[in-house]
Short mmCIF file of C-alpha atoms in Angstrom, two decimals:
data_model
loop_
_atom_site.label_atom_id
_atom_site.label_comp_id
_atom_site.label_asym_id
_atom_site.label_seq_id
_atom_site.Cartn_x
_atom_site.Cartn_y
_atom_site.Cartn_z
CA UNK A 14 117.29 58.16 -8.57
CA UNK A 15 115.58 58.33 -5.42
CA UNK A 16 112.36 59.41 -7.55
CA UNK A 17 113.47 56.16 -9.90
CA UNK A 18 112.95 53.84 -6.41
CA UNK A 19 109.56 56.26 -6.32
CA UNK A 20 108.33 54.76 -9.60
CA UNK A 21 109.46 51.63 -9.04
CA UNK A 22 107.93 51.28 -5.80
CA UNK A 23 104.49 53.11 -7.31
CA UNK A 24 104.22 50.44 -10.35
CA UNK A 25 105.48 47.17 -7.90
CA UNK A 26 102.02 48.52 -5.15
CA UNK A 27 100.17 49.14 -8.68
CA UNK A 28 100.34 45.46 -10.31
CA UNK A 29 99.71 43.75 -6.29
CA UNK A 30 95.90 45.25 -6.14
CA UNK A 31 95.71 44.28 -9.91
CA UNK A 32 97.23 41.20 -8.37
CA UNK A 33 94.53 40.58 -6.07
CA UNK A 34 91.32 42.92 -7.73
CA UNK A 35 91.79 39.93 -10.59
CA UNK A 36 92.19 36.66 -8.56
CA UNK A 37 89.80 38.76 -5.69
CA UNK A 38 87.32 38.83 -8.67
CA UNK A 39 87.38 35.43 -10.39
CA UNK A 40 87.58 33.14 -7.15
CA UNK A 41 84.05 35.91 -6.16
CA UNK A 42 82.78 35.05 -9.91
CA UNK A 43 83.55 30.97 -9.45
CA UNK A 44 81.88 31.44 -5.71
CA UNK A 45 79.25 33.47 -7.43
CA UNK A 46 78.84 30.42 -10.19
CA UNK A 47 79.08 28.54 -7.85
CA UNK A 48 75.85 29.56 -5.52
CA UNK A 49 73.98 30.30 -8.09
CA UNK A 50 74.10 26.72 -10.09
CA UNK A 51 73.50 24.96 -6.39
CA UNK A 52 70.10 27.53 -5.79
CA UNK A 53 68.78 26.04 -9.13
CA UNK A 54 69.64 22.28 -8.14
CA UNK A 55 68.44 23.47 -4.95
CA UNK A 56 64.94 24.56 -6.53
CA UNK A 57 64.85 21.03 -8.60
CA UNK A 58 65.70 19.16 -5.59
CA UNK A 59 62.32 20.50 -4.31
CA UNK A 60 60.13 20.18 -7.27
CA UNK A 61 61.53 16.66 -7.49
CA UNK A 62 61.17 15.84 -4.02
CA UNK A 63 57.36 16.97 -4.64
CA UNK A 64 56.68 15.26 -7.67
CA UNK A 65 58.03 12.48 -5.24
CA UNK A 66 55.76 12.85 -2.97
CA UNK A 67 52.56 13.66 -5.48
CA UNK A 68 53.80 9.85 -6.83
CA UNK A 69 53.05 8.52 -3.86
CA UNK A 70 49.52 10.01 -3.35
CA UNK A 71 48.31 8.99 -6.32
CA UNK A 72 49.01 5.22 -6.33
CA UNK A 73 47.56 5.44 -2.61
CA UNK A 74 44.75 7.20 -4.04
CA UNK A 75 44.46 4.88 -6.48
CA UNK A 76 43.74 2.03 -3.43
CA UNK A 77 41.41 3.46 -1.89
CA UNK A 78 38.13 3.96 -3.12
CA UNK A 79 35.73 6.21 -2.91
CA UNK A 80 37.43 8.23 -0.18
CA UNK A 81 38.18 12.14 -1.56
CA UNK A 82 41.78 13.08 0.58
CA UNK A 83 43.29 16.36 1.38
CA UNK A 84 46.75 17.03 1.76
CA UNK A 85 48.88 19.93 1.86
CA UNK A 86 51.33 20.99 -1.08
CA UNK A 87 53.49 24.31 -1.09
CA UNK A 88 52.23 26.82 -3.13
CA UNK A 89 53.90 25.67 -6.88
CA UNK A 90 52.81 24.93 -10.31
CA UNK A 91 51.01 21.54 -11.18
CA UNK A 92 49.84 20.64 -15.07
CA UNK A 93 48.85 17.67 -16.31
CA UNK A 94 49.03 17.02 -19.79
CA UNK A 95 47.21 14.80 -21.58
CA UNK A 96 47.13 15.74 -25.47
CA UNK A 97 45.97 12.89 -27.77
CA UNK A 98 47.49 14.60 -31.35
CA UNK A 99 51.20 15.29 -29.76
CA UNK A 100 50.92 12.03 -27.83
CA UNK A 101 52.24 13.45 -24.86
CA UNK A 102 50.93 12.28 -21.30
CA UNK A 103 53.20 13.09 -18.42
CA UNK A 104 52.98 16.14 -14.99
CA UNK A 105 55.38 18.15 -14.02
CA UNK A 106 55.40 19.66 -10.97
CA UNK A 107 57.14 23.76 -10.94
CA UNK A 108 58.31 23.14 -14.33
CA UNK A 109 60.35 19.73 -13.68
CA UNK A 110 58.11 16.77 -15.33
CA UNK A 111 57.90 14.70 -12.65
CA UNK A 112 56.28 11.58 -14.34
CA UNK A 113 54.36 10.07 -17.38
CA UNK A 114 50.77 9.20 -17.11
CA UNK A 115 50.51 7.37 -20.01
CA UNK A 116 48.60 4.80 -18.74
CA UNK A 117 46.99 6.96 -15.73
CA UNK A 118 43.15 7.65 -15.98
CA UNK A 119 43.70 10.78 -13.96
CA UNK A 120 40.66 13.33 -14.72
CA UNK A 121 41.27 17.35 -13.37
CA UNK A 122 41.68 21.08 -14.77
CA UNK A 123 45.23 21.29 -17.09
CA UNK A 124 46.50 23.86 -14.51
CA UNK A 125 46.47 23.93 -10.70
CA UNK A 126 47.55 25.94 -7.76
CA UNK A 127 46.80 25.97 -5.14
CA UNK A 128 48.22 25.02 -0.66
CA UNK A 129 45.74 22.31 -1.08
CA UNK A 130 45.24 19.60 -3.28
CA UNK A 131 41.81 16.85 -2.96
CA UNK A 132 41.77 13.23 -4.62
CA UNK A 133 38.61 11.25 -5.28
CA UNK A 134 38.80 7.95 -7.12
CA UNK A 135 36.49 5.61 -7.90
CA UNK A 136 36.08 2.43 -9.54
CA UNK A 137 35.20 1.64 -12.78
CA UNK A 138 33.55 -1.21 -14.14
CA UNK A 139 31.76 -2.04 -17.03
CA UNK A 140 30.57 -5.05 -15.81
CA UNK A 141 33.94 -5.86 -14.67
CA UNK A 142 36.16 -4.04 -12.75
CA UNK A 143 38.20 -2.26 -14.98
CA UNK A 144 40.42 0.61 -12.98
CA UNK A 145 40.50 3.32 -10.99
CA UNK A 146 39.88 6.73 -12.16
CA UNK A 147 41.43 9.63 -10.07
CA UNK A 148 40.17 13.46 -10.07
CA UNK A 149 42.50 15.79 -8.43
CA UNK A 150 41.60 18.88 -7.97
CA UNK A 151 41.92 22.02 -5.55
CA UNK A 152 40.82 24.36 -3.06
CA UNK A 153 40.49 26.88 -6.10
CA UNK A 154 38.50 25.42 -8.72
CA UNK A 155 34.70 25.26 -7.11
CA UNK A 156 31.48 23.09 -8.41
CA UNK A 157 27.77 23.77 -8.85
CA UNK A 158 25.28 21.30 -9.84
CA UNK A 159 22.15 23.38 -11.12
CA UNK A 160 18.34 21.41 -9.77
CA UNK A 161 15.45 21.79 -11.59
CA UNK A 162 12.19 22.15 -9.46
CA UNK A 163 11.84 20.41 -7.89
CA UNK A 164 14.60 18.75 -7.94
CA UNK A 165 15.11 15.85 -9.99
CA UNK A 166 15.60 11.55 -8.84
CA UNK A 167 18.73 12.56 -11.43
CA UNK A 168 19.99 15.30 -10.22
CA UNK A 169 19.78 13.90 -6.30
CA UNK A 170 22.01 11.06 -7.82
CA UNK A 171 24.06 12.87 -9.38
CA UNK A 172 25.01 15.08 -5.85
CA UNK A 173 25.17 12.49 -2.90
CA UNK A 174 27.30 10.40 -4.97
CA UNK A 175 29.18 13.59 -5.24
CA UNK A 176 33.29 14.16 -3.29
CA UNK A 177 32.17 15.34 0.24
CA UNK A 178 34.35 18.48 1.74
CA UNK A 179 34.90 19.36 -2.02
CA UNK A 180 34.57 23.69 -2.44
CA UNK A 181 30.66 22.80 -3.49
CA UNK A 182 27.09 24.32 -3.86
CA UNK A 183 23.96 23.12 -4.88
CA UNK A 184 21.74 25.91 -7.01
CA UNK A 185 18.64 24.84 -5.64
CA UNK A 186 15.60 26.52 -8.04
CA UNK A 187 12.73 27.95 -6.26
CA UNK A 188 9.98 30.11 -7.47
CA UNK A 189 12.17 32.89 -7.06
CA UNK A 190 14.71 31.91 -9.16
CA UNK A 191 18.32 30.66 -7.87
CA UNK A 192 19.85 29.37 -3.69
CA UNK A 193 23.00 29.55 -3.59
CA UNK A 194 25.06 31.42 -6.77
CA UNK A 195 28.48 31.72 -6.52
CA UNK A 196 29.49 35.15 -6.44
CA UNK A 197 32.50 35.90 -9.18
CA UNK A 198 33.87 37.13 -5.05
CA UNK A 199 34.84 33.38 -4.25
CA UNK A 200 37.94 34.66 -5.56
CA UNK A 201 38.43 30.31 -7.88
CA UNK A 202 40.55 29.70 -11.20
CA UNK A 203 37.92 27.40 -12.30
CA UNK A 204 33.64 27.72 -11.71
CA UNK A 205 32.76 23.90 -13.44
CA UNK A 206 28.68 24.54 -13.14
CA UNK A 207 27.69 21.16 -13.94
CA UNK A 208 23.53 21.29 -15.81
CA UNK A 209 20.89 17.68 -16.50
CA UNK A 210 19.40 17.88 -19.22
CA UNK A 211 16.77 15.22 -17.66
CA UNK A 212 14.41 14.37 -21.47
CA UNK A 213 11.01 15.72 -19.15
CA UNK A 214 11.49 18.58 -22.34
CA UNK A 215 11.07 21.11 -20.27
CA UNK A 216 13.47 24.32 -21.26
CA UNK A 217 17.36 24.20 -19.77
CA UNK A 218 17.75 27.29 -17.00
CA UNK A 219 18.71 30.43 -18.53
CA UNK A 220 22.67 31.01 -17.69
CA UNK A 221 22.19 34.82 -16.52
CA UNK A 222 19.80 33.44 -14.02
CA UNK A 223 23.27 31.17 -12.45
CA UNK A 224 25.89 32.22 -13.60
CA UNK A 225 27.83 35.50 -11.44
CA UNK A 226 31.40 34.19 -11.87
CA UNK A 227 33.69 34.98 -14.25
CA UNK A 228 33.02 34.03 -18.35
CA UNK A 229 36.12 33.10 -19.61
CA UNK A 230 36.58 31.30 -15.85
CA UNK A 231 33.28 29.32 -16.06
CA UNK A 232 32.68 26.53 -17.97
CA UNK A 233 29.38 24.54 -18.25
CA UNK A 234 28.79 20.47 -18.21
CA UNK A 235 25.97 19.73 -19.53
CA UNK A 236 24.53 15.90 -18.83
CA UNK A 237 22.25 14.32 -20.83
CA UNK A 238 21.37 10.38 -19.04
CA UNK A 239 20.09 8.24 -21.66
CA UNK A 240 18.67 6.31 -19.63
CA UNK A 241 14.73 8.25 -17.04
CA UNK A 242 15.81 6.40 -14.12
CA UNK A 243 20.11 5.89 -14.25
CA UNK A 244 21.85 8.95 -15.01
CA UNK A 245 24.69 6.82 -14.19
CA UNK A 246 24.78 3.90 -16.70
CA UNK A 247 25.18 6.16 -19.70
CA UNK A 248 25.04 9.07 -21.66
CA UNK A 249 25.78 12.11 -23.66
CA UNK A 250 27.87 14.76 -21.94
CA UNK A 251 28.03 18.29 -23.33
CA UNK A 252 31.72 20.74 -22.26
CA UNK A 253 30.57 24.77 -22.87
CA UNK A 254 31.55 28.01 -22.30
CA UNK A 255 28.87 30.23 -21.50
CA UNK A 256 27.61 31.70 -25.06
CA UNK A 257 27.43 27.98 -26.17
CA UNK A 258 25.69 26.93 -23.02
CA UNK A 259 22.78 30.17 -24.42
CA UNK A 260 22.37 29.51 -27.38
CA UNK A 261 21.74 26.07 -26.67
CA UNK A 262 19.51 27.00 -23.77
CA UNK A 263 17.70 28.97 -26.66
CA UNK A 264 16.84 26.68 -29.14
CA UNK A 265 20.21 26.14 -30.80
CA UNK A 266 20.59 22.36 -30.94
CA UNK A 267 23.48 22.02 -33.03
CA UNK A 268 24.93 24.43 -30.59
CA UNK A 269 26.75 22.15 -28.63
CA UNK A 270 27.67 18.95 -31.58
CA UNK A 271 31.33 20.33 -31.79
CA UNK A 272 31.37 19.73 -28.07
CA UNK A 273 29.84 17.09 -26.91
CA UNK A 274 30.96 13.13 -26.16
CA UNK A 275 29.65 10.56 -24.36
CA UNK A 276 30.40 8.41 -21.07
CA UNK A 277 29.79 4.92 -19.31
CA UNK A 278 29.46 4.19 -16.19
CA UNK A 279 29.26 6.60 -12.29
CA UNK A 280 33.10 7.50 -13.05
CA UNK A 281 32.87 8.06 -16.43
CA UNK A 282 30.11 10.88 -15.66
CA UNK A 283 32.31 12.55 -12.86
CA UNK A 284 35.48 12.06 -14.89
CA UNK A 285 33.91 14.40 -17.39
CA UNK A 286 32.95 17.20 -14.49
CA UNK A 287 36.21 17.09 -13.01
CA UNK A 288 38.50 16.55 -16.64
CA UNK A 289 36.47 20.59 -17.48
CA UNK A 290 36.88 19.95 -21.72
CA UNK A 291 36.41 17.57 -23.76
CA UNK A 292 39.54 17.77 -25.14
CA UNK A 293 41.18 16.29 -21.57
CA UNK A 294 37.98 13.87 -20.61
CA UNK A 295 38.78 11.83 -24.47
CA UNK A 296 42.39 11.92 -24.05
CA UNK A 297 41.76 10.22 -20.63
CA UNK A 298 38.79 7.67 -21.99
CA UNK A 299 41.13 6.79 -24.57
CA UNK A 300 43.14 5.81 -21.83
CA UNK A 301 40.96 4.22 -19.38
CA UNK A 302 39.56 2.34 -23.47
CA UNK A 303 43.10 0.48 -23.56
CA UNK A 304 42.95 -0.25 -20.43
CA UNK A 305 39.18 -1.77 -21.19
CA UNK A 306 40.17 -3.96 -24.22
CA UNK A 307 43.65 -5.44 -22.22
CA UNK A 308 41.14 -6.29 -18.92
CA UNK A 309 38.38 -8.09 -21.71
CA UNK A 310 40.94 -10.14 -23.71
CA UNK A 311 42.09 -11.37 -20.29
CA UNK A 312 37.89 -12.26 -19.70
CA UNK A 313 37.78 -13.91 -23.15
CA UNK A 314 40.66 -15.51 -22.46
CA UNK A 315 39.28 -17.15 -18.85
CA UNK A 316 36.92 -18.85 -20.69
CA UNK A 317 38.43 -20.65 -22.91
CA UNK A 318 40.92 -21.53 -19.99
CA UNK A 319 37.61 -23.02 -17.80
CA UNK A 320 35.62 -24.11 -21.32
CA UNK A 321 36.80 -28.12 -20.06
CA UNK A 322 36.77 -28.03 -16.52
CA UNK A 323 32.75 -26.99 -16.80
CA UNK A 324 29.83 -28.98 -17.62
CA UNK A 325 27.39 -28.97 -20.83
CA UNK A 326 24.86 -26.76 -19.11
CA UNK A 327 27.56 -24.09 -18.65
CA UNK A 328 28.57 -23.98 -21.39
CA UNK A 329 25.66 -22.91 -22.97
CA UNK A 330 26.47 -19.70 -21.32
CA UNK A 331 29.88 -18.93 -21.63
CA UNK A 332 30.09 -20.77 -24.77
CA UNK A 333 27.01 -20.34 -26.82
CA UNK A 334 26.70 -20.76 -30.27
CA UNK A 335 28.21 -19.42 -32.96
CA UNK A 336 25.51 -19.39 -35.31
CA UNK A 337 22.38 -17.20 -33.70
CA UNK A 338 23.57 -14.28 -32.41
CA UNK A 339 20.11 -14.74 -29.02
CA UNK A 340 22.09 -17.00 -27.78
CA UNK A 341 25.58 -16.07 -27.88
CA UNK A 342 27.72 -17.12 -24.72
CA UNK A 343 29.94 -14.64 -22.33
CA UNK A 344 32.96 -15.73 -25.22
CA UNK A 345 31.29 -14.40 -27.70
CA UNK A 346 29.97 -11.67 -26.98
CA UNK A 347 33.71 -10.76 -25.18
CA UNK A 348 35.17 -11.21 -28.08
CA UNK A 349 33.12 -8.94 -30.65
CA UNK A 350 33.56 -5.80 -27.22
CA UNK A 351 37.31 -6.79 -27.62
CA UNK A 352 36.67 -5.93 -31.35
CA UNK A 353 34.09 -2.20 -30.84
CA UNK A 354 36.57 -1.13 -28.07
CA UNK A 355 39.50 -1.75 -30.57
CA UNK A 356 37.59 -0.14 -33.44
CA UNK A 357 36.22 2.61 -31.05
CA UNK A 358 36.64 6.33 -31.05
CA UNK A 359 34.71 7.23 -28.44
CA UNK A 360 32.36 8.90 -30.51
CA UNK A 361 28.47 8.05 -29.08
CA UNK A 362 27.67 5.47 -31.62
CA UNK A 363 30.40 3.10 -30.73
CA UNK A 364 29.56 3.82 -26.70
CA UNK A 365 26.14 2.88 -27.75
CA UNK A 366 26.99 -0.32 -29.79
CA UNK A 367 29.58 -1.33 -26.30
CA UNK A 368 27.02 -0.33 -23.73
CA UNK A 369 24.23 -2.44 -25.98
CA UNK A 370 27.68 -5.84 -25.33
CA UNK A 371 28.07 -4.84 -21.69
CA UNK A 372 23.77 -5.42 -20.73
CA UNK A 373 24.04 -8.88 -23.06
CA UNK A 374 26.82 -9.77 -20.31
CA UNK A 375 25.24 -8.58 -17.41
CA UNK A 376 22.67 -10.66 -18.54
CA UNK A 377 24.43 -13.47 -19.20
CA UNK A 378 26.41 -13.50 -16.06
CA UNK A 379 23.35 -13.04 -14.10
CA UNK A 380 21.75 -15.96 -15.41
CA UNK A 381 24.51 -18.01 -14.39
CA UNK A 382 24.32 -16.17 -10.37
CA UNK A 383 20.99 -17.15 -10.50
CA UNK A 384 19.94 -20.75 -12.01
CA UNK A 385 23.43 -21.92 -12.53
CA UNK A 386 26.16 -23.28 -10.71
CA UNK A 387 28.24 -22.37 -13.39
CA UNK A 388 31.85 -19.92 -12.59
CA UNK A 389 30.64 -16.99 -13.02
CA UNK A 390 32.44 -14.30 -15.67
CA UNK A 391 33.36 -11.86 -13.51
CA UNK B 29 116.11 45.68 -1.43
CA UNK B 30 113.50 47.07 -1.79
CA UNK B 31 112.94 45.26 -5.14
CA UNK B 32 113.60 41.83 -2.64
CA UNK B 33 110.90 43.37 -0.68
CA UNK B 34 108.22 43.76 -3.68
CA UNK B 35 108.83 40.33 -4.56
CA UNK B 36 108.13 38.77 -1.30
CA UNK B 37 105.39 41.51 -0.69
CA UNK B 38 104.05 39.05 -3.85
CA UNK B 39 105.24 35.45 -3.40
CA UNK B 40 103.05 36.09 -0.66
CA UNK B 41 100.19 36.80 -2.66
CA UNK B 42 100.43 34.24 -4.81
CA UNK B 43 101.16 32.11 -1.84
CA UNK B 44 97.36 33.02 -0.28
CA UNK B 45 96.30 33.18 -3.01
CA UNK B 46 97.09 29.11 -4.09
CA UNK B 47 96.41 27.83 -0.11
CA UNK B 48 91.99 29.93 -1.32
CA UNK B 49 92.22 27.70 -4.33
CA UNK B 50 93.16 24.76 -3.06
CA UNK B 51 90.95 24.93 0.47
CA UNK B 52 87.99 26.16 -2.24
CA UNK B 53 88.80 23.36 -4.21
CA UNK B 54 89.20 20.93 -1.36
CA UNK B 55 85.39 22.22 -0.18
CA UNK B 56 84.12 21.01 -3.93
CA UNK B 57 85.57 17.80 -2.94
CA UNK B 58 84.20 16.95 0.00
CA UNK B 59 80.51 18.41 -0.91
CA UNK B 60 80.35 16.19 -4.19
CA UNK B 61 81.00 13.15 -1.55
CA UNK B 62 78.65 14.33 0.66
CA UNK B 63 75.98 14.88 -2.17
CA UNK B 64 77.65 11.38 -3.51
CA UNK B 65 76.30 9.78 -1.00
CA UNK B 66 72.76 11.70 0.00
CA UNK B 67 72.01 10.51 -4.12
CA UNK B 68 73.44 6.32 -2.59
CA UNK B 69 70.35 6.98 0.35
CA UNK B 70 67.76 8.72 -2.18
CA UNK B 71 68.69 6.10 -4.89
CA UNK B 72 67.60 3.27 -1.23
CA UNK B 73 64.93 4.20 -0.43
CA UNK B 74 63.09 4.95 -4.24
CA UNK B 75 63.95 1.32 -3.66
CA UNK B 76 62.31 0.36 -0.59
CA UNK B 77 59.34 3.20 -1.99
CA UNK B 78 59.25 1.11 -5.02
CA UNK B 79 58.77 -1.85 -3.72
CA UNK B 80 55.80 -1.14 -0.95
CA UNK B 81 54.22 0.60 -4.45
CA UNK B 82 54.78 -2.55 -6.59
CA UNK B 83 53.70 -3.97 -3.98
CA UNK B 84 50.01 -2.06 -3.59
CA UNK B 85 49.54 -1.69 -6.64
CA UNK B 86 50.12 -5.58 -7.58
CA UNK B 87 48.37 -6.89 -5.13
CA UNK B 88 45.00 -4.98 -6.11
CA UNK B 89 45.25 -5.74 -9.81
CA UNK B 90 41.30 -6.11 -10.54
CA UNK B 91 42.30 -8.21 -13.52
CA UNK B 92 43.35 -10.82 -11.26
CA UNK B 93 41.17 -10.07 -8.32
CA UNK B 94 38.52 -12.63 -7.07
CA UNK B 95 35.52 -11.03 -7.76
CA UNK B 96 31.59 -11.84 -7.96
CA UNK B 97 29.24 -9.41 -9.82
CA UNK B 98 30.91 -6.45 -9.50
CA UNK B 99 32.39 -6.79 -5.40
CA UNK B 100 36.00 -7.90 -5.29
CA UNK B 101 37.50 -9.51 -2.83
CA UNK B 102 40.94 -8.35 -1.11
CA UNK B 103 44.03 -10.25 -0.94
CA UNK B 104 42.59 -12.68 -3.59
CA UNK B 105 43.55 -13.99 -6.66
CA UNK B 106 41.74 -15.91 -9.49
CA UNK B 107 43.47 -18.72 -10.76
CA UNK B 108 41.50 -18.94 -13.73
CA UNK B 109 42.41 -15.26 -14.66
CA UNK B 110 45.68 -16.46 -14.00
CA UNK B 111 45.32 -18.72 -16.31
CA UNK B 112 44.41 -15.64 -19.25
CA UNK B 113 46.33 -13.49 -17.83
CA UNK B 114 49.51 -15.42 -18.56
CA UNK B 115 47.73 -15.83 -22.35
CA UNK B 116 47.22 -12.62 -23.64
CA UNK B 117 50.72 -11.20 -22.23
CA UNK B 118 52.55 -13.96 -24.29
CA UNK B 119 49.83 -13.87 -27.34
CA UNK B 120 49.58 -9.72 -26.83
CA UNK B 121 52.44 -8.82 -26.42
CA UNK B 122 51.90 -5.32 -28.00
CA UNK B 123 48.91 -4.66 -25.77
CA UNK B 124 50.11 -5.19 -22.77
CA UNK B 125 53.73 -5.29 -23.10
CA UNK B 126 53.85 -2.05 -22.97
CA UNK B 127 51.65 -1.32 -20.51
CA UNK B 128 52.13 -3.66 -17.69
CA UNK B 129 56.23 -2.31 -18.05
CA UNK B 130 54.88 1.26 -17.61
CA UNK B 131 53.42 -0.05 -14.09
CA UNK B 132 56.47 -2.80 -12.58
CA UNK B 133 59.51 -1.47 -14.44
CA UNK B 134 62.86 -3.61 -13.41
CA UNK B 135 60.94 -6.30 -10.98
CA UNK B 136 59.79 -9.61 -11.24
CA UNK B 137 56.16 -11.48 -10.16
CA UNK B 138 55.16 -13.76 -9.23
CA UNK B 139 52.15 -15.76 -6.83
CA UNK B 140 53.31 -19.66 -5.29
CA UNK B 141 50.48 -21.41 -4.19
CA UNK B 142 51.47 -22.68 -0.85
CA UNK B 143 49.07 -24.83 -0.35
CA UNK B 144 47.66 -27.27 -0.96
CA UNK B 145 50.07 -28.25 -4.09
CA UNK B 146 52.73 -26.41 -5.58
CA UNK B 147 51.81 -24.02 -8.32
CA UNK B 148 53.55 -20.79 -9.73
CA UNK B 149 52.89 -18.39 -11.72
CA UNK B 150 54.97 -15.82 -13.67
CA UNK B 151 52.77 -12.98 -13.40
CA UNK B 152 55.47 -10.38 -14.74
CA UNK B 153 59.03 -10.47 -14.67
CA UNK B 154 61.92 -7.88 -15.90
CA UNK B 155 65.28 -8.73 -13.35
CA UNK B 156 69.26 -8.58 -13.89
CA UNK B 157 69.82 -10.70 -17.19
CA UNK B 158 73.36 -12.96 -16.65
CA UNK B 159 76.22 -10.44 -15.36
CA UNK B 160 73.81 -7.69 -14.97
CA UNK B 161 74.10 -5.85 -11.17
CA UNK B 162 71.62 -4.34 -9.31
CA UNK B 163 70.04 -4.50 -5.80
CA UNK B 164 66.89 -6.42 -5.42
CA UNK B 165 64.40 -5.72 -2.83
CA UNK B 166 62.19 -8.73 -2.28
CA UNK B 167 58.36 -7.95 -0.46
CA UNK B 168 56.48 -11.36 -0.14
CA UNK B 169 52.50 -11.11 0.54
CA UNK B 170 50.31 -13.55 1.54
CA UNK B 171 46.68 -13.63 -0.40
CA UNK B 172 44.31 -17.26 -1.12
CA UNK B 173 43.61 -18.25 -4.27
CA UNK B 174 40.00 -18.58 -5.30
CA UNK B 175 39.14 -21.74 -7.96
CA UNK B 176 36.17 -20.79 -10.19
CA UNK B 177 34.88 -24.70 -10.71
CA UNK B 178 35.82 -26.20 -7.55
CA UNK B 179 34.79 -23.03 -6.26
CA UNK B 180 37.83 -23.48 -3.31
CA UNK B 181 40.32 -21.34 -2.31
CA UNK B 182 44.11 -22.31 -1.36
CA UNK B 183 46.68 -20.57 0.23
CA UNK B 184 49.47 -18.89 -1.82
CA UNK B 185 51.61 -15.93 -1.79
CA UNK B 186 52.78 -13.07 -3.99
CA UNK B 187 55.79 -12.78 -4.64
CA UNK B 188 57.07 -8.52 -5.60
CA UNK B 189 61.03 -8.49 -6.28
CA UNK B 190 61.37 -4.63 -6.91
CA UNK B 191 65.26 -4.38 -9.26
CA UNK B 192 67.30 -1.15 -9.12
CA UNK B 193 69.69 -1.73 -12.44
#
C-alpha cells in the first residue's frame, strides 16, 4: 500500500513538472516572439525615422539653390531606384521603401552607404527656370577632373562651378604627366573621372596615365560640348568604363556611341557626373523633360492671358506671324517647343531642336528687354 | 490525504500560471495603448512637418514666381502666371494632376490679393469632402503679386491648408 502511494506521489510530482515545463515553454516562446517582433518593428521604425529625416533634408535642400550641405547619417544602405522601363522611381533606406520619386529630380549613384552624405543643388533654366536638380553623393565617392595641358577655359569653368567640399581631385597635366592621380588606397566605393573632349582635335589622354583605381569601381564621363566657348550650353556626354574609354581614345569613335546622351544647361551637365551612367541620367532627365513641358505650357498660356492687354508693338514679339517662321512670336515658339518636348526621346537630335527653339525664345525676350515696354516672356 | 495535497499543489500551479498570463495580457494592453498614443502624436508631428514642407514648396514654385530673365524674386507671384497656371491645370489634367498631387497631396492652396483689390486664385484643391473627417493645419505666407502689364505690385497672402485624412 505504501509502495502504491509512493508511485502515485511520484506521478503527481512528474505531472507537476511536465505541466510547469510546458506552460513555461509556451510563455517563453510567446515572450521571445514578442521580443523579436518588437526588435524587427523597431528596426523598421528607425529606418522610417531616418527616411522621414531624409525627406526633410531633400525638401529643405531643394529650396536653397547652389548650396552644398553635409549631413551625418547612420551607416545604412540608401538606394535610389530610377527605372524607366519598369516605371520604378523611389528611394529606400535600410531596405524600407521610403518615398516615391516619380517627379523628384534627384541625381546620384544607385547605391550609397556611408556615414556622411552631401547634397548640392543647381537650378535648371532653359531659359526660364524649370526646376531644381538635387545631386546626392557621400564621403565614399571621389570625383576627378582630368585637365589638358595647358588647362582650357572650358575645363576651368567646369571645375570652378562644381560643388565645394566634396571628395575631389584635379588632375593637372604637365609635360611629365598627371598630378594628383587618385590611388586605390583612397578606398572609395566609386571613382568618377571627368574628361572634356574640347573639339581641339588633340588626342584624349591615355587612361593608363591617370587611372590607378580598381576598374570595376571606375567610371569616365566624357563631355563633348557643342560650343568652344561655353561648356554648359549644350553638348554630348558619354558614360564609359575603362575599356570603352581606352578603345574610344585609341580612335574607335563608334565605341562610345551606345553610351552617349545629350545635355543642355549647367544643371543637366552636372547631373550626368553625379548619375554616373546613361540609364540613370536619362531616367532623371526624362522626369526633368516632363517638368519642362508643364512649365512651357504655362509660359504658352501666359502669352494668351496677356494678349488682350498689350499694344500692337508688343504683339509682334509675343504673338508674331503664323506665316513666316522668321517672324514667329514667343507664343508660336513656345507651342513648337511644347510639341518638340512631348516627342522628345532625349536623343541628340531632339536636344538640338529644343536648343534651337530656346535660342529663338531668348532672342525674343532680350529684344523685349531692350526695345520695348512689353511684359517679359520670362 | 496525499491526493488532496497534490490537488492543492496543482491548483496552486494553475493559479500562478493564470496570474502570469493575466499580467502578460495587461502588459500587452498597456504597451499597445502607449504605442497608439505615440502613433497619434507622430501623426500630428507629421502634419506639422507636411505643412512646413508644403509651404516651402508652394512659395517657391518656379511656374508662379516673378522673374526677370533668369532671376526669380522670392515671395512674389506673377499674376499672369497665376492665370496661366489655372488654365493649364484645367485643360491638361493628364499632365498636371498627377504631378501636383504628388507634390501637394491632400491640401488646399489659395492666393488671396489683399490690397489694393480683392481677388483669389485657387492653385490646388484636394480638401475634405462633405462628411469626411480630418485635421486641417493652415499656414499663411505674406507675398507680393506682380502685374506684368501695369508693372505694379500688390499685396497678397498665400494660404496653405495641409490636411490629414
